[in-house]
mmCIF file of C-alpha atoms in Angstrom:
data_model
loop_
_atom_site.group_PDB
_atom_site.id
_atom_site.type_symbol
_atom_site.label_atom_id
_atom_site.label_comp_id
_atom_site.label_asym_id
_atom_site.label_seq_id
_atom_site.Cartn_x
_atom_site.Cartn_y
_atom_site.Cartn_z
ATOM 1 C CA GLN A 245 -14.960 20.104 1.686
ATOM 2 C CA GLY A 246 -16.112 22.411 4.468
ATOM 3 C CA GLY A 247 -12.622 23.443 5.534
ATOM 4 C CA ASN A 248 -9.400 22.105 7.017
ATOM 5 C CA ASN A 249 -11.102 20.946 10.223
ATOM 6 C CA ALA A 250 -11.594 17.445 8.832
ATOM 7 C CA GLY A 251 -8.791 14.961 8.311
ATOM 8 C CA HIS A 252 -8.697 12.276 5.642
ATOM 9 C CA THR A 253 -6.113 9.501 5.929
ATOM 10 C CA VAL A 254 -5.490 7.966 2.521
ATOM 11 C CA VAL A 255 -3.183 4.998 1.890
ATOM 12 C CA VAL A 256 -1.982 4.425 -1.685
ATOM 13 C CA ASP A 257 0.701 1.862 -2.605
ATOM 14 C CA GLY A 258 1.690 1.547 1.038
ATOM 15 C CA LYS A 259 2.190 5.313 1.444
ATOM 16 C CA GLU A 260 0.047 7.118 3.993
ATOM 17 C CA TYR A 261 -1.215 10.649 3.332
ATOM 18 C CA ASP A 262 -3.086 12.875 5.788
ATOM 19 C CA PHE A 263 -5.197 15.481 4.002
ATOM 20 C CA HIS A 264 -6.958 18.377 5.711
ATOM 21 C CA LEU A 265 -7.604 20.806 2.910
ATOM 22 C CA PHE A 266 -6.622 19.220 -0.384
ATOM 23 C CA PRO A 267 -9.029 16.799 -2.063
ATOM 24 C CA SER A 268 -7.798 13.201 -1.779
ATOM 25 C CA GLY A 269 -7.776 12.972 -5.590
ATOM 26 C CA ILE A 270 -4.630 15.150 -5.664
ATOM 27 C CA ILE A 271 -2.646 11.879 -5.391
ATOM 28 C CA ASN A 272 -3.937 10.726 -8.781
ATOM 29 C CA PRO A 273 -1.776 12.271 -11.547
ATOM 30 C CA LYS A 274 -4.698 11.956 -14.007
ATOM 31 C CA ALA A 275 -7.234 13.761 -11.802
ATOM 32 C CA ILE A 276 -8.008 17.473 -11.551
ATOM 33 C CA SER A 277 -8.728 18.525 -7.942
ATOM 34 C CA PHE A 278 -11.077 21.391 -7.149
ATOM 35 C CA ILE A 279 -11.390 23.266 -3.807
ATOM 36 C CA VAL A 280 -14.674 25.097 -3.463
ATOM 37 C CA LEU A 281 -15.851 26.207 -0.052
ATOM 38 C CA ILE A 282 -13.306 27.279 2.538
ATOM 39 C CA LEU A 283 -9.602 27.989 2.137
ATOM 40 C CA SER A 284 -7.436 28.641 5.188
ATOM 41 C CA ASP A 285 -4.581 31.042 4.499
ATOM 42 C CA ARG A 286 -2.317 29.448 7.107
ATOM 43 C CA ASN A 287 -3.206 25.837 6.297
ATOM 44 C CA TYR A 288 -2.879 26.316 2.551
ATOM 45 C CA VAL A 289 0.692 27.567 2.888
ATOM 46 C CA GLN A 290 1.558 24.784 5.366
ATOM 47 C CA THR A 291 0.129 22.236 2.920
ATOM 48 C CA VAL A 292 2.182 23.739 0.098
ATOM 49 C CA LYS A 293 5.321 23.343 2.217
ATOM 50 C CA GLU A 294 4.431 19.721 2.981
ATOM 51 C CA MET A 295 3.684 19.030 -0.675
ATOM 52 C CA SER A 296 7.038 20.371 -1.774
ATOM 53 C CA VAL A 297 9.482 18.723 0.648
ATOM 54 C CA SER A 298 11.206 15.406 0.128
ATOM 55 C CA SER A 299 9.244 12.257 0.902
ATOM 56 C CA SER A 300 12.150 11.129 3.096
ATOM 57 C CA GLU A 301 10.628 13.355 5.781
ATOM 58 C CA SER A 302 8.475 11.005 7.841
ATOM 59 C CA TRP A 303 5.847 13.667 8.576
ATOM 60 C CA SER A 304 5.259 14.733 5.026
ATOM 61 C CA PHE A 305 5.150 13.581 1.436
ATOM 62 C CA SER A 306 6.045 14.641 -2.043
ATOM 63 C CA LEU A 307 3.661 14.885 -4.961
ATOM 64 C CA LYS A 308 4.907 15.800 -8.393
ATOM 65 C CA ASP A 309 3.345 18.694 -10.330
ATOM 66 C CA TRP A 310 0.387 18.938 -7.942
ATOM 67 C CA GLU A 311 0.036 22.683 -8.712
ATOM 68 C CA LYS A 312 -0.983 21.821 -12.292
ATOM 69 C CA ARG A 313 -3.771 19.557 -11.009
ATOM 70 C CA LEU A 314 -5.271 21.901 -8.427
ATOM 71 C CA ILE A 315 -8.017 24.437 -9.102
ATOM 72 C CA ILE A 316 -9.447 26.809 -6.491
ATOM 73 C CA SER A 317 -12.881 28.374 -6.826
ATOM 74 C CA ASP A 318 -12.956 32.167 -6.913
ATOM 75 C CA ARG A 319 -15.920 31.952 -4.524
ATOM 76 C CA ALA A 320 -14.052 30.086 -1.738
ATOM 77 C CA HIS A 321 -14.143 31.962 1.578
ATOM 78 C CA ILE A 322 -10.865 32.588 3.376
ATOM 79 C CA VAL A 323 -10.174 31.509 6.964
ATOM 80 C CA PHE A 324 -7.948 34.158 8.549
ATOM 81 C CA ASP A 325 -5.620 33.733 11.520
ATOM 82 C CA PHE A 326 -8.000 35.743 13.698
ATOM 83 C CA HIS A 327 -10.844 33.352 12.822
ATOM 84 C CA GLN A 328 -8.736 30.547 14.288
ATOM 85 C CA ALA A 329 -7.885 32.601 17.396
ATOM 86 C CA VAL A 330 -11.575 33.460 17.911
ATOM 87 C CA ASP A 331 -12.524 29.770 17.566
ATOM 88 C CA GLY A 332 -10.301 29.005 20.564
ATOM 89 C CA LEU A 333 -11.595 31.972 22.568
ATOM 90 C CA GLN A 334 -15.211 30.949 21.944
ATOM 91 C CA GLU A 335 -14.499 27.422 23.223
ATOM 92 C CA VAL A 336 -12.972 28.864 26.423
ATOM 93 C CA GLN A 337 -16.024 31.139 26.765
ATOM 94 C CA ARG A 338 -18.473 28.224 26.370
ATOM 95 C CA GLN A 339 -16.587 26.195 28.965
ATOM 96 C CA ALA A 340 -16.691 29.091 31.432
ATOM 97 C CA GLN A 341 -20.357 29.986 30.836
ATOM 98 C CA GLU A 342 -21.981 26.578 30.338
ATOM 99 C CA GLY A 343 -19.439 24.161 31.801
ATOM 100 C CA LYS A 344 -19.004 22.494 28.404
ATOM 101 C CA ASN A 345 -17.703 23.379 24.976
ATOM 102 C CA ILE A 346 -18.591 22.092 21.498
ATOM 103 C CA GLY A 347 -15.248 20.368 20.984
ATOM 104 C CA THR A 348 -14.303 22.153 17.765
ATOM 105 C CA THR A 349 -10.938 21.564 16.077
ATOM 106 C CA LYS A 350 -10.144 25.276 16.635
ATOM 107 C CA LYS A 351 -9.369 25.741 12.944
ATOM 108 C CA GLY A 352 -11.559 28.840 12.627
ATOM 109 C CA ILE A 353 -14.351 27.163 10.670
ATOM 110 C CA GLY A 354 -17.281 28.358 12.827
ATOM 111 C CA PRO A 355 -16.190 32.019 12.890
ATOM 112 C CA THR A 356 -15.528 31.960 9.114
ATOM 113 C CA TYR A 357 -19.026 30.627 8.395
ATOM 114 C CA SER A 358 -20.362 33.278 10.810
ATOM 115 C CA SER A 359 -18.620 35.944 8.717
ATOM 116 C CA LYS A 360 -20.034 34.332 5.570
ATOM 117 C CA ALA A 361 -23.601 34.361 6.938
ATOM 118 C CA ALA A 362 -23.189 37.944 8.216
ATOM 119 C CA ARG A 363 -22.014 38.921 4.692
ATOM 120 C CA THR A 364 -18.749 40.321 6.034
ATOM 121 C CA GLY A 365 -16.642 37.355 4.835
ATOM 122 C CA LEU A 366 -13.894 37.714 2.260
ATOM 123 C CA ARG A 367 -13.420 35.375 -0.678
ATOM 124 C CA ILE A 368 -10.641 34.449 -3.068
ATOM 125 C CA CYS A 369 -12.134 36.733 -5.740
ATOM 126 C CA ASP A 370 -11.811 39.662 -3.286
ATOM 127 C CA LEU A 371 -8.171 38.822 -2.556
ATOM 128 C CA LEU A 372 -7.274 38.659 -6.255
ATOM 129 C CA SER A 373 -9.054 41.797 -7.465
ATOM 130 C CA ASP A 374 -8.637 45.255 -5.855
ATOM 131 C CA PHE A 375 -6.189 44.772 -2.961
ATOM 132 C CA ASP A 376 -6.911 48.223 -1.479
ATOM 133 C CA GLU A 377 -10.618 47.344 -1.294
ATOM 134 C CA PHE A 378 -9.721 43.936 0.154
ATOM 135 C CA SER A 379 -7.459 45.577 2.767
ATOM 136 C CA SER A 380 -10.209 47.973 3.825
ATOM 137 C CA ARG A 381 -12.738 45.149 4.274
ATOM 138 C CA PHE A 382 -10.142 42.990 6.060
ATOM 139 C CA LYS A 383 -9.467 45.808 8.554
ATOM 140 C CA ASN A 384 -13.209 46.274 9.177
ATOM 141 C CA LEU A 385 -13.660 42.540 9.814
ATOM 142 C CA ALA A 386 -10.648 42.440 12.132
ATOM 143 C CA GLN A 387 -11.993 45.440 14.097
ATOM 144 C CA GLN A 388 -15.395 43.751 14.467
ATOM 145 C CA TYR A 389 -13.744 40.747 16.101
ATOM 146 C CA LYS A 390 -11.484 42.930 18.272
ATOM 147 C CA SER A 391 -14.541 44.742 19.605
ATOM 148 C CA MET A 392 -16.178 41.391 20.463
ATOM 149 C CA PHE A 393 -13.004 39.918 21.984
ATOM 150 C CA PRO A 394 -10.942 42.715 23.624
ATOM 151 C CA THR A 395 -8.016 40.346 24.381
ATOM 152 C CA LEU A 396 -7.656 39.431 20.698
ATOM 153 C CA GLU A 397 -4.419 40.655 19.140
ATOM 154 C CA ILE A 398 -4.264 41.007 15.345
ATOM 155 C CA ASP A 399 -1.198 42.113 13.385
ATOM 156 C CA ILE A 400 -3.260 43.706 10.602
ATOM 157 C CA ASP A 401 -0.369 45.045 8.522
ATOM 158 C CA GLY A 402 1.623 41.819 8.877
ATOM 159 C CA GLN A 403 -1.374 39.742 7.872
ATOM 160 C CA LEU A 404 -2.108 41.873 4.818
ATOM 161 C CA LYS A 405 1.514 41.619 3.683
ATOM 162 C CA LYS A 406 1.325 37.807 3.933
ATOM 163 C CA LEU A 407 -2.013 37.697 2.131
ATOM 164 C CA LYS A 408 -0.678 39.803 -0.738
ATOM 165 C CA GLY A 409 2.089 37.230 -1.184
ATOM 166 C CA TYR A 410 -0.376 34.315 -1.070
ATOM 167 C CA ALA A 411 -2.524 36.003 -3.717
ATOM 168 C CA GLU A 412 0.241 35.799 -6.313
ATOM 169 C CA LYS A 413 1.026 32.157 -5.450
ATOM 170 C CA ILE A 414 -2.537 30.960 -5.951
ATOM 171 C CA ARG A 415 -3.583 33.306 -8.787
ATOM 172 C CA PRO A 416 -2.710 30.770 -11.557
ATOM 173 C CA MET A 417 -4.904 28.128 -9.860
ATOM 174 C CA VAL A 418 -8.067 30.203 -9.434
ATOM 175 C CA ARG A 419 -11.048 29.842 -11.794
ATOM 176 C CA ASP A 420 -14.696 30.820 -11.891
ATOM 177 C CA GLY A 421 -16.005 27.828 -9.936
ATOM 178 C CA VAL A 422 -19.525 27.658 -11.355
ATOM 179 C CA TYR A 423 -18.353 27.842 -14.982
ATOM 180 C CA PHE A 424 -15.632 25.266 -14.283
ATOM 181 C CA MET A 425 -18.240 22.786 -13.001
ATOM 182 C CA TYR A 426 -20.633 23.585 -15.867
ATOM 183 C CA GLU A 427 -17.917 22.778 -18.413
ATOM 184 C CA ALA A 428 -16.982 19.605 -16.522
ATOM 185 C CA LEU A 429 -20.607 18.416 -16.582
ATOM 186 C CA HIS A 430 -21.414 19.378 -20.167
ATOM 187 C CA GLY A 431 -18.087 18.927 -21.980
ATOM 188 C CA SER A 432 -16.462 15.641 -22.977
ATOM 189 C CA PRO A 433 -17.648 12.773 -20.718
ATOM 190 C CA LYS A 434 -15.818 12.673 -17.381
ATOM 191 C CA LYS A 435 -16.013 10.820 -14.116
ATOM 192 C CA ILE A 436 -16.724 13.380 -11.418
ATOM 193 C CA LEU A 437 -16.260 12.367 -7.782
ATOM 194 C CA VAL A 438 -17.381 14.785 -5.084
ATOM 195 C CA GLU A 439 -15.627 14.207 -1.773
ATOM 196 C CA GLY A 440 -17.429 15.208 1.402
ATOM 197 C CA ALA A 441 -15.709 16.103 4.655
ATOM 198 C CA ASN A 442 -17.097 15.253 8.098
ATOM 199 C CA ALA A 443 -19.964 12.864 8.769
ATOM 200 C CA ALA A 444 -23.719 13.188 8.163
ATOM 201 C CA LEU A 445 -24.314 13.575 11.908
ATOM 202 C CA LEU A 446 -22.039 16.630 11.905
ATOM 203 C CA ASP A 447 -24.182 18.455 9.321
ATOM 204 C CA ILE A 448 -25.136 21.973 10.478
ATOM 205 C CA ASP A 449 -28.845 21.328 9.759
ATOM 206 C CA PHE A 450 -29.301 17.577 10.255
ATOM 207 C CA GLY A 451 -26.558 16.675 12.734
ATOM 208 C CA THR A 452 -26.575 16.415 16.528
ATOM 209 C CA TYR A 453 -26.809 20.192 16.936
ATOM 210 C CA PRO A 454 -25.004 22.107 18.468
ATOM 211 C CA PHE A 455 -22.214 19.494 18.389
ATOM 212 C CA VAL A 456 -21.833 19.802 14.622
ATOM 213 C CA THR A 457 -19.640 21.481 12.032
ATOM 214 C CA SER A 458 -20.681 24.656 10.177
ATOM 215 C CA SER A 459 -21.266 23.244 6.702
ATOM 216 C CA ASN A 460 -23.631 20.881 4.901
ATOM 217 C CA CYS A 461 -21.818 17.551 4.826
ATOM 218 C CA THR A 462 -24.857 15.684 3.527
ATOM 219 C CA VAL A 463 -25.358 15.059 -0.210
ATOM 220 C CA GLY A 464 -27.177 18.412 -0.511
ATOM 221 C CA GLY A 465 -23.772 20.057 -0.092
ATOM 222 C CA VAL A 466 -22.942 18.867 -3.628
ATOM 223 C CA CYS A 467 -25.551 21.271 -5.002
ATOM 224 C CA THR A 468 -25.071 24.172 -2.592
ATOM 225 C CA GLY A 469 -21.282 23.897 -2.463
ATOM 226 C CA LEU A 470 -20.464 23.284 -6.119
ATOM 227 C CA GLY A 471 -23.427 24.855 -7.880
ATOM 228 C CA VAL A 472 -24.296 21.491 -9.425
ATOM 229 C CA PRO A 473 -28.006 21.033 -10.323
ATOM 230 C CA PRO A 474 -29.665 18.105 -8.470
ATOM 231 C CA GLN A 475 -30.322 16.110 -11.670
ATOM 232 C CA HIS A 476 -26.561 15.662 -12.103
ATOM 233 C CA VAL A 477 -26.121 13.841 -8.795
ATOM 234 C CA GLY A 478 -25.718 10.160 -9.631
ATOM 235 C CA ASP A 479 -24.564 7.420 -7.263
ATOM 236 C CA VAL A 480 -24.253 8.325 -3.583
ATOM 237 C CA TYR A 481 -21.760 6.279 -1.573
ATOM 238 C CA GLY A 482 -22.182 6.134 2.175
ATOM 239 C CA VAL A 483 -19.043 5.242 4.119
ATOM 240 C CA VAL A 484 -19.627 3.629 7.495
ATOM 241 C CA LYS A 485 -17.425 1.749 9.940
ATOM 242 C CA ALA A 486 -18.523 -1.600 11.347
ATOM 243 C CA TYR A 487 -18.695 0.206 14.689
ATOM 244 C CA THR A 488 -19.511 3.819 15.588
ATOM 245 C CA THR A 489 -17.009 6.529 16.538
ATOM 246 C CA ARG A 490 -17.109 10.188 17.464
ATOM 247 C CA VAL A 491 -14.461 12.819 18.149
ATOM 248 C CA GLY A 492 -15.453 15.416 20.747
ATOM 249 C CA ILE A 493 -18.664 16.055 22.617
ATOM 250 C CA GLY A 494 -22.231 15.026 21.673
ATOM 251 C CA ALA A 495 -24.842 12.308 22.049
ATOM 252 C CA PHE A 496 -23.600 8.737 21.543
ATOM 253 C CA PRO A 497 -26.155 6.120 22.747
ATOM 254 C CA THR A 498 -24.115 3.019 21.781
ATOM 255 C CA GLU A 499 -20.831 4.314 23.231
ATOM 256 C CA GLN A 500 -18.819 1.735 25.201
ATOM 257 C CA ILE A 501 -16.926 3.389 28.053
ATOM 258 C CA ASN A 502 -15.317 0.092 29.006
ATOM 259 C CA GLU A 503 -12.839 -2.502 27.737
ATOM 260 C CA ILE A 504 -14.867 -2.968 24.505
ATOM 261 C CA GLY A 505 -14.558 0.747 23.714
ATOM 262 C CA ASP A 506 -10.847 0.637 24.570
ATOM 263 C CA LEU A 507 -10.342 -2.382 22.287
ATOM 264 C CA LEU A 508 -12.124 -0.729 19.341
ATOM 265 C CA GLN A 509 -10.105 2.440 19.903
ATOM 266 C CA SER A 510 -6.720 0.705 20.063
ATOM 267 C CA ARG A 511 -7.278 -1.959 17.370
ATOM 268 C CA GLY A 512 -8.916 0.547 15.031
ATOM 269 C CA HIS A 513 -6.236 3.232 15.617
ATOM 270 C CA GLU A 514 -9.044 5.652 16.385
ATOM 271 C CA TRP A 515 -7.382 9.035 16.714
ATOM 272 C CA GLY A 516 -8.690 12.290 15.249
ATOM 273 C CA VAL A 517 -6.503 13.073 12.216
ATOM 274 C CA THR A 518 -6.764 16.835 12.802
ATOM 275 C CA THR A 519 -6.709 17.050 16.604
ATOM 276 C CA GLY A 520 -4.919 13.867 17.677
ATOM 277 C CA ARG A 521 -7.742 13.256 20.162
ATOM 278 C CA LYS A 522 -8.840 9.711 20.979
ATOM 279 C CA ARG A 523 -12.096 8.853 19.228
ATOM 280 C CA ARG A 524 -14.973 7.686 21.386
ATOM 281 C CA CYS A 525 -16.029 4.198 20.247
ATOM 282 C CA GLY A 526 -19.148 2.041 20.498
ATOM 283 C CA TRP A 527 -21.301 -0.538 18.750
ATOM 284 C CA LEU A 528 -22.693 0.141 15.272
ATOM 285 C CA ASP A 529 -25.797 2.333 15.602
ATOM 286 C CA LEU A 530 -28.255 1.387 12.847
ATOM 287 C CA VAL A 531 -30.681 4.140 13.907
ATOM 288 C CA ILE A 532 -28.242 6.876 12.890
ATOM 289 C CA LEU A 533 -27.192 4.891 9.816
ATOM 290 C CA LYS A 534 -30.853 4.682 8.664
ATOM 291 C CA TYR A 535 -31.224 8.380 9.469
ATOM 292 C CA ALA A 536 -28.175 9.222 7.329
ATOM 293 C CA HIS A 537 -29.743 7.156 4.535
ATOM 294 C CA MET A 538 -33.080 9.022 4.844
ATOM 295 C CA ILE A 539 -31.260 12.306 4.160
ATOM 296 C CA ASN A 540 -28.658 11.145 1.637
ATOM 297 C CA GLY A 541 -30.378 8.292 -0.210
ATOM 298 C CA PHE A 542 -27.317 6.050 -0.485
ATOM 299 C CA THR A 543 -27.142 3.915 -3.605
ATOM 300 C CA ALA A 544 -24.310 1.911 -2.032
ATOM 301 C CA LEU A 545 -22.582 1.519 1.331
ATOM 302 C CA ALA A 546 -18.871 0.987 1.964
ATOM 303 C CA LEU A 547 -18.585 -0.902 5.241
ATOM 304 C CA THR A 548 -15.078 -0.433 6.628
ATOM 305 C CA LYS A 549 -12.991 -1.821 9.500
ATOM 306 C CA LEU A 550 -14.954 -5.061 9.786
ATOM 307 C CA ASP A 551 -11.681 -6.833 10.637
ATOM 308 C CA ILE A 552 -11.328 -4.793 13.850
ATOM 309 C CA LEU A 553 -14.210 -6.887 15.281
ATOM 310 C CA ASP A 554 -12.468 -10.226 14.502
ATOM 311 C CA VAL A 555 -11.308 -10.823 18.087
ATOM 312 C CA LEU A 556 -14.767 -10.406 19.649
ATOM 313 C CA ASP A 557 -16.897 -13.431 20.571
ATOM 314 C CA GLU A 558 -20.051 -11.310 20.515
ATOM 315 C CA ILE A 559 -20.874 -8.249 18.402
ATOM 316 C CA LYS A 560 -23.755 -5.989 19.369
ATOM 317 C CA ILE A 561 -25.668 -3.565 17.155
ATOM 318 C CA GLY A 562 -28.018 -0.729 18.114
ATOM 319 C CA VAL A 563 -31.333 -1.401 16.364
ATOM 320 C CA ALA A 564 -33.878 1.028 17.890
ATOM 321 C CA TYR A 565 -34.364 3.946 20.274
ATOM 322 C CA LYS A 566 -37.006 4.288 22.965
ATOM 323 C CA LEU A 567 -38.479 7.642 23.938
ATOM 324 C CA GLY A 568 -40.706 7.811 27.015
ATOM 325 C CA GLY A 569 -40.669 4.007 27.166
ATOM 326 C CA LYS A 570 -41.970 3.645 23.602
ATOM 327 C CA ARG A 571 -39.993 2.465 20.585
ATOM 328 C CA ILE A 572 -39.777 5.208 17.938
ATOM 329 C CA PRO A 573 -39.202 4.789 14.166
ATOM 330 C CA TYR A 574 -37.194 8.018 13.739
ATOM 331 C CA PHE A 575 -34.016 9.701 14.971
ATOM 332 C CA PRO A 576 -35.074 12.209 17.665
#
């Protein structure tokens, strides 16, 4: 998954779980879960707290022995508190300069991927090896952000103390990610399910840029994120609602800003799991569904929430786009 910006609601045996960082497979006591790309220091610890408390707490849940089923890649980048703070500051800046923001979840994902691309990011392997070297690089990265955002306050020593504590908690879970996947693919036969976060139209390269996330959430992310060769990718399952939704800003041709949209939103319980924002709702857009299929090559589709449309006398579907008065066969 590309970070804790996405939310996955999973219902098993009548129990509802909201996941942001952990793979959904953590519920299954027979499954090994593997986190690869982005690990938020703050969110990881919050998740650990939620994992460990009694299930009588309405806001949380309890999973037995989850630590034995979780593996973290040594190559996972770390989201720091200042990445999250900068995410918020950048949104304020965009609003002031352009009159609109991107509508990020303010979880620090964009700034962390910026650090990754600038080759100043820090990974789990850095945290677990030479802590003095890690501390030096952490201070340099913090200073870079302070120079870009003069109002940014960072408790460097406090953060490093916390991170040193986290390092010992997660050390038993960390493995060489590429070798772990190689063994999984070439050892005794296993069922391997790769879970993507965010939708195809939020992909950094193929989504409705700039209103996208920072990672590859198309099927290509399996190869680039896990180090899995393309020939190992088998079935590709597309998950699509019977209507279209979007959280935050961005193009949405079939959006219904009327009683239909309100009905889909209320009947479908369309709230962003991470932000709590109302999802924008509209008719199913087959143009973007075909586009997602062009990129991902679905071998099967899971069509969800069909029952939400039960009360409607008429159901509409977007079938084509026009550009300059002419019907076009592609997604512009």
